[in-house]
Amino acid sequence: MNNKIKIKELIAFLESTAPIQLQESYDNCGLLCGDSEQTVSNVLVSLDCTEAVIAEAVAKKCEIVVCHHPVIFKGLKKLTGSNYVERTMIAAIKNGVAIYAIHTNLDNVSHGVNAIFAEKLGLRNTRILAPKSSELKKLGVYVPSDNREQLLDALFSAGAGEIGNYAECSFSIEGTGSFMAMDNSNPYVGEKGIRHHEKETRIEVVFPRWKEREILSAMRSNHPYEEIAFDVVSLDNTFQSVGAGLIGELPEEMSTSDFIAMVKSKMKAGVVRYTTLNDPQQKIKKVALCGGSGSFLLSQAKSAGAQAFVTGDFKYHEFFDAEGKIVIADIGHFESEQFTIDLLVAWIRKKFPTFAVHFTDTNTNPINYL
């Protein structure tokens, strides 16, 4: 059994699960240092990457650290060891430890950071709180009617035609196409120099924008014409499987005090900063959440009818925006994302069962509670 893989294989898997194209514009996901062709046998998974984490990786003979937060977030102009970022990078390079960050792209998929957060709170019937728009494209292509099913099969296999909980979605229109093959052509049907009419079908399928290369490659490989008539259109539709935060329901409604106690216990929070509702008798059933810094989603949580919103990093004045209509529960940035490590370890172990995956023993939370 092979217990070694190339870094690029690990990256390909992680980015097939959380496409790097879904990272926010300010982010810096991906391979931060190291050679993607390097063969590795051990990986250390951590929320952050610090000097202590690199030291732990070296001690455990891990050749790569997979972390959630990118240690390089802003541009580096020097590596002199003047701060922890530079010292971490120097240590990684000296010891041959690669660093891969999977950050907001993991936040923005429905099965990512917020999914395990919601699982810990026992939420049901979850959905994306703020779905992204402009993440979908539509392919329209004309094909001889007899070749329609072959082309559809190829497009579906490449990832086209998935809408919510439905797969292999398409729309077809029958019609007649015409063309005249010129001297240097090699026509699939018809004769050179003579206008030809062919019974054709226009196929339309939607796909995520980051799969465009694979979709067009599948189209070209499975289309009989040497010149293919097609168009690709960007859509403004919201993509319900991609976006920020989640919202779901508790199995049973709870009072605010019981809810806060449950959240503190389940999320191992040292403290919970929270607001109260105008109506002290109102129960909490619908809950919104966002791992990390989620205050930007408060208005969406309120509009969605959530009675509570659990996240981290709320500022003092932002708590006033609850206006007694929703419970803001700030459990801390680290606390809201800590189980991301469990998620990544489970994914990698399932995909590469003979590959050694290690949980970090280093507590990277810089905040202590008294």
XYZ file of C-alpha atoms in Angstrom:
370
model
C 0.000 0.000 0.000
C 1.322 3.418 -0.929
C 1.550 5.791 2.038
C 3.108 8.665 0.104
C 1.515 11.224 -2.169
C 2.638 14.336 -3.986
C 1.633 17.667 -2.535
C -0.179 18.471 -5.777
C -2.420 15.421 -5.273
C -3.413 16.650 -1.827
C -4.035 20.140 -3.217
C -6.131 18.789 -6.095
C -8.341 16.931 -3.631
C -8.763 19.874 -1.257
C -9.557 22.249 -4.105
C -12.065 19.837 -5.622
C -13.861 19.932 -2.259
C -13.462 23.678 -1.635
C -12.564 25.333 -4.977
C -9.882 27.960 -4.520
C -11.841 30.201 -6.911
C -14.307 30.701 -4.056
C -11.809 32.540 -1.872
C -12.611 36.179 -1.243
C -10.666 38.842 -3.130
C -8.738 39.878 -0.002
C -7.679 36.326 0.850
C -4.464 34.379 0.199
C -5.367 30.700 -0.001
C -3.323 27.957 -1.610
C 0.245 26.707 -1.368
C 2.128 29.421 0.537
C 5.514 27.728 0.422
C 6.885 24.423 -0.788
C 7.130 22.427 -4.013
C 3.888 20.949 -5.304
C 5.881 18.072 -6.858
C 7.329 17.061 -3.480
C 6.357 13.634 -2.178
C 5.064 13.634 1.398
C 3.970 10.961 3.867
C 2.734 13.000 6.852
C 0.518 16.080 7.131
C -0.214 18.223 10.174
C -3.602 19.951 10.281
C -4.008 23.168 12.258
C -6.290 26.194 12.429
C -3.327 28.590 12.303
C 0.289 28.237 11.270
C 2.773 29.597 13.811
C 6.373 28.944 14.784
C 5.156 26.399 17.333
C 3.119 24.581 14.681
C 6.144 24.349 12.376
C 8.219 23.012 15.277
C 5.509 20.410 15.932
C 5.482 19.463 12.250
C 9.236 18.914 12.316
C 8.990 16.809 15.501
C 6.260 14.642 13.950
C 8.130 14.389 10.623
C 5.287 16.134 8.792
C 6.388 17.579 5.469
C 3.328 19.797 5.064
C 0.997 21.825 7.271
C -2.592 22.264 6.125
C -4.070 25.244 7.970
C -7.249 27.280 7.779
C -5.808 30.768 8.246
C -3.070 31.869 5.809
C 0.051 32.885 7.714
C 0.923 35.187 4.803
C -2.042 37.515 4.477
C -0.390 40.699 3.276
C 2.581 41.067 0.970
C 5.982 40.167 2.418
C 8.897 42.332 1.331
C 11.517 40.952 3.715
C 12.266 37.759 5.633
C 14.366 39.050 8.509
C 12.503 37.428 11.384
C 11.126 40.743 12.649
C 7.659 39.279 13.385
C 5.976 35.920 13.860
C 4.920 35.688 10.201
C 8.492 36.077 8.949
C 9.865 33.728 11.627
C 7.249 31.103 10.773
C 8.095 31.254 7.083
C 11.835 31.100 7.765
C 11.356 28.045 9.977
C 9.178 26.334 7.368
C 11.653 26.944 4.565
C 14.682 25.914 6.663
C 13.027 22.639 7.634
C 11.454 21.872 4.268
C 7.892 22.117 5.564
C 5.288 23.176 3.002
C 2.290 25.279 4.060
C -1.132 25.117 2.428
C -4.004 27.402 3.502
C -7.678 26.648 2.871
C -9.548 29.678 4.199
C -12.524 31.595 2.784
C -13.023 29.009 0.047
C -13.725 26.549 2.874
C -16.012 29.142 4.502
C -18.000 29.540 1.293
C -19.026 25.918 0.657
C -22.100 24.470 2.329
C -20.173 21.421 3.621
C -17.266 23.430 5.038
C -16.469 25.400 8.207
C -20.069 26.342 8.961
C -21.377 22.819 8.382
C -19.383 21.345 11.251
C -20.217 24.425 13.367
C -23.928 23.771 12.755
C -23.452 20.071 13.454
C -21.933 20.846 16.859
C -24.990 22.983 17.711
C -27.356 20.277 16.471
C -28.989 22.420 13.794
C -31.304 20.803 11.250
C -32.531 21.799 7.784
C -29.524 24.030 7.217
C -28.971 26.243 4.185
C -26.577 28.980 3.135
C -27.446 32.245 4.875
C -26.088 34.595 2.191
C -25.785 32.744 -1.140
C -23.368 34.203 -3.665
C -24.463 35.482 -7.058
C -22.528 35.508 -10.349
C -20.956 32.118 -9.578
C -22.920 30.274 -12.273
C -22.560 30.126 -16.036
C -24.722 28.574 -18.727
C -23.521 26.677 -21.773
C -25.648 26.543 -24.906
C -24.394 24.216 -27.639
C -25.819 22.894 -30.896
C -25.283 19.207 -31.638
C -26.736 16.684 -34.144
C -29.806 15.235 -32.468
C -28.440 11.703 -32.674
C -25.427 12.776 -30.582
C -27.381 14.600 -27.889
C -27.276 11.904 -25.184
C -23.566 11.224 -25.642
C -22.776 14.905 -25.233
C -25.094 15.293 -22.256
C -23.464 12.335 -20.496
C -20.043 13.932 -20.962
C -21.188 17.352 -19.727
C -22.865 15.862 -16.661
C -19.739 13.809 -15.857
C -17.677 17.015 -16.009
C -19.897 18.690 -13.417
C -22.578 20.480 -15.424
C -26.295 20.370 -14.728
C -26.310 20.390 -10.914
C -28.969 22.657 -9.383
C -29.488 22.378 -5.624
C -30.464 18.798 -4.798
C -30.931 17.887 -8.478
C -28.369 16.513 -10.927
C -28.300 16.086 -14.720
C -30.477 19.153 -15.291
C -30.656 20.394 -18.881
C -32.959 21.944 -21.449
C -33.107 20.973 -25.128
C -34.654 22.595 -28.173
C -35.002 20.801 -31.509
C -34.357 22.659 -34.736
C -32.543 22.667 -38.051
C -29.013 23.920 -38.547
C -27.411 24.807 -41.858
C -23.838 25.177 -43.041
C -21.666 24.826 -46.113
C -18.327 23.080 -45.748
C -15.425 24.937 -47.412
C -12.450 23.444 -49.262
C -10.193 22.971 -46.212
C -12.901 21.493 -44.003
C -13.491 17.926 -42.888
C -17.263 17.806 -42.398
C -18.888 15.199 -40.160
C -22.007 15.343 -42.403
C -22.721 17.029 -45.745
C -20.544 17.672 -48.766
C -18.060 20.412 -49.484
C -19.431 23.362 -51.383
C -23.073 22.423 -50.847
C -25.320 23.944 -48.211
C -26.354 21.232 -45.777
C -29.339 21.128 -43.429
C -29.051 18.987 -40.309
C -31.538 18.133 -37.565
C -29.867 19.563 -34.467
C -30.597 20.020 -30.785
C -29.595 23.024 -28.695
C -28.545 21.844 -25.247
C -28.407 24.235 -22.306
C -26.759 23.373 -18.972
C -25.610 25.450 -16.000
C -22.297 24.960 -14.221
C -20.103 26.650 -11.577
C -17.783 29.187 -13.171
C -14.649 27.410 -11.894
C -15.525 24.286 -13.887
C -15.597 26.058 -17.251
C -12.360 24.538 -18.522
C -13.494 20.982 -17.740
C -16.956 21.589 -19.197
C -15.651 22.992 -22.498
C -13.053 20.235 -22.730
C -15.775 17.600 -22.309
C -17.883 19.362 -24.944
C -15.063 19.437 -27.487
C -14.052 15.820 -26.846
C -17.577 14.491 -27.285
C -18.931 16.649 -30.112
C -18.757 15.278 -33.666
C -18.278 18.640 -35.430
C -14.829 20.109 -36.014
C -16.353 23.596 -35.663
C -18.773 23.769 -32.742
C -21.442 26.446 -32.406
C -21.788 27.305 -28.718
C -22.064 30.188 -26.285
C -21.213 30.648 -22.601
C -23.233 33.172 -20.599
C -22.557 34.442 -17.067
C -25.614 34.333 -14.808
C -26.622 36.695 -12.004
C -28.613 33.933 -10.275
C -27.702 33.158 -6.680
C -25.887 29.865 -6.193
C -27.661 28.288 -3.224
C -24.779 25.909 -2.430
C -22.138 28.631 -2.171
C -21.919 31.623 0.156
C -21.432 32.908 3.680
C -22.907 31.587 6.910
C -25.597 28.989 7.518
C -29.070 29.071 9.005
C -30.991 26.165 10.459
C -33.300 25.065 13.244
C -32.799 23.599 16.701
C -34.540 20.274 17.396
C -36.532 22.018 20.153
C -37.013 25.691 20.934
C -35.025 27.042 23.865
C -34.980 30.031 26.183
C -32.161 32.518 25.669
C -30.359 31.462 28.858
C -30.558 27.754 27.998
C -29.428 28.462 24.452
C -26.390 30.470 25.551
C -25.447 27.766 28.055
C -25.720 25.106 25.353
C -23.616 27.127 22.887
C -20.925 27.781 25.503
C -20.720 24.094 26.362
C -20.846 22.673 22.823
C -18.324 25.170 21.456
C -15.998 24.992 24.482
C -16.137 28.775 24.780
C -14.383 30.524 27.642
C -16.995 33.270 27.539
C -20.020 34.234 25.446
C -20.846 37.895 24.866
C -24.522 38.116 23.998
C -27.565 40.335 23.694
C -31.097 39.649 24.897
C -34.496 39.836 23.244
C -37.074 42.567 23.902
C -39.576 39.850 24.747
C -38.042 37.711 27.532
C -40.652 35.003 26.852
C -39.627 34.576 23.220
C -37.981 31.236 22.466
C -35.094 30.487 20.122
C -35.683 27.991 17.327
C -34.106 29.358 14.143
C -30.367 29.976 14.425
C -27.898 31.630 12.044
C -24.159 31.189 12.384
C -20.862 32.055 10.773
C -17.407 30.774 11.662
C -14.847 33.509 12.262
C -15.790 37.170 11.900
C -19.471 37.167 10.968
C -20.847 40.556 12.014
C -21.301 41.509 8.347
C -24.102 38.929 8.156
C -26.287 40.314 10.940
C -28.806 41.945 8.597
C -29.157 38.706 6.603
C -29.689 36.754 9.822
C -32.428 39.149 10.902
C -34.082 39.133 7.451
C -34.075 35.328 7.452
C -36.046 35.304 10.700
C -33.317 33.936 12.971
C -33.868 34.440 16.680
C -30.132 34.007 17.339
C -26.875 34.578 15.472
C -23.704 32.828 16.665
C -20.304 34.001 15.423
C -17.173 35.834 16.580
C -15.498 39.249 16.578
C -18.485 41.539 17.117
C -17.462 45.083 18.060
C -19.126 46.888 20.968
C -21.285 49.238 18.901
C -22.367 46.434 16.574
C -24.210 44.747 19.445
C -26.685 47.654 19.436
C -27.771 46.602 15.931
C -29.525 43.576 17.438
C -32.208 46.038 18.642
C -33.686 43.340 20.868
C -34.922 41.433 17.800
C -32.174 38.806 17.705
C -29.704 37.308 20.162
C -26.143 37.996 19.074
C -23.868 35.362 20.641
C -20.185 36.146 20.168
C -18.198 33.076 21.190
C -14.833 34.163 19.782
C -13.071 33.683 16.453
C -11.023 30.624 17.407
C -13.930 28.972 19.209
C -16.245 29.272 16.207
C -13.707 27.647 13.851
C -11.833 25.202 16.058
C -13.628 22.111 14.728
C -12.466 22.912 11.201
C -9.417 20.828 12.089
C -11.640 17.775 12.668
C -13.341 18.375 9.337
C -10.108 18.564 7.341
C -8.569 15.549 9.059
C -11.678 13.459 8.325
C -11.681 14.512 4.659
C -7.995 13.750 4.097
C -8.101 10.419 5.928
C -11.093 9.278 3.904
C -9.487 10.244 0.583
C -5.995 8.967 1.436
C -6.522 6.147 3.963
C -2.849 5.062 3.982
C -1.545 8.620 4.405
C -0.596 9.774 7.933
C -2.736 12.733 9.032
C -2.051 14.352 12.402
C -4.119 16.696 14.567
C -2.050 19.557 15.917
C -1.370 19.478 19.649
C -0.542 23.187 19.582
C -3.239 25.525 20.864
C -2.924 28.495 18.532
C -5.654 30.589 20.186
C -3.878 33.832 21.216
C -6.719 34.792 23.599
C -6.977 33.633 27.198
C -9.950 34.002 29.557
C -9.768 34.554 33.291
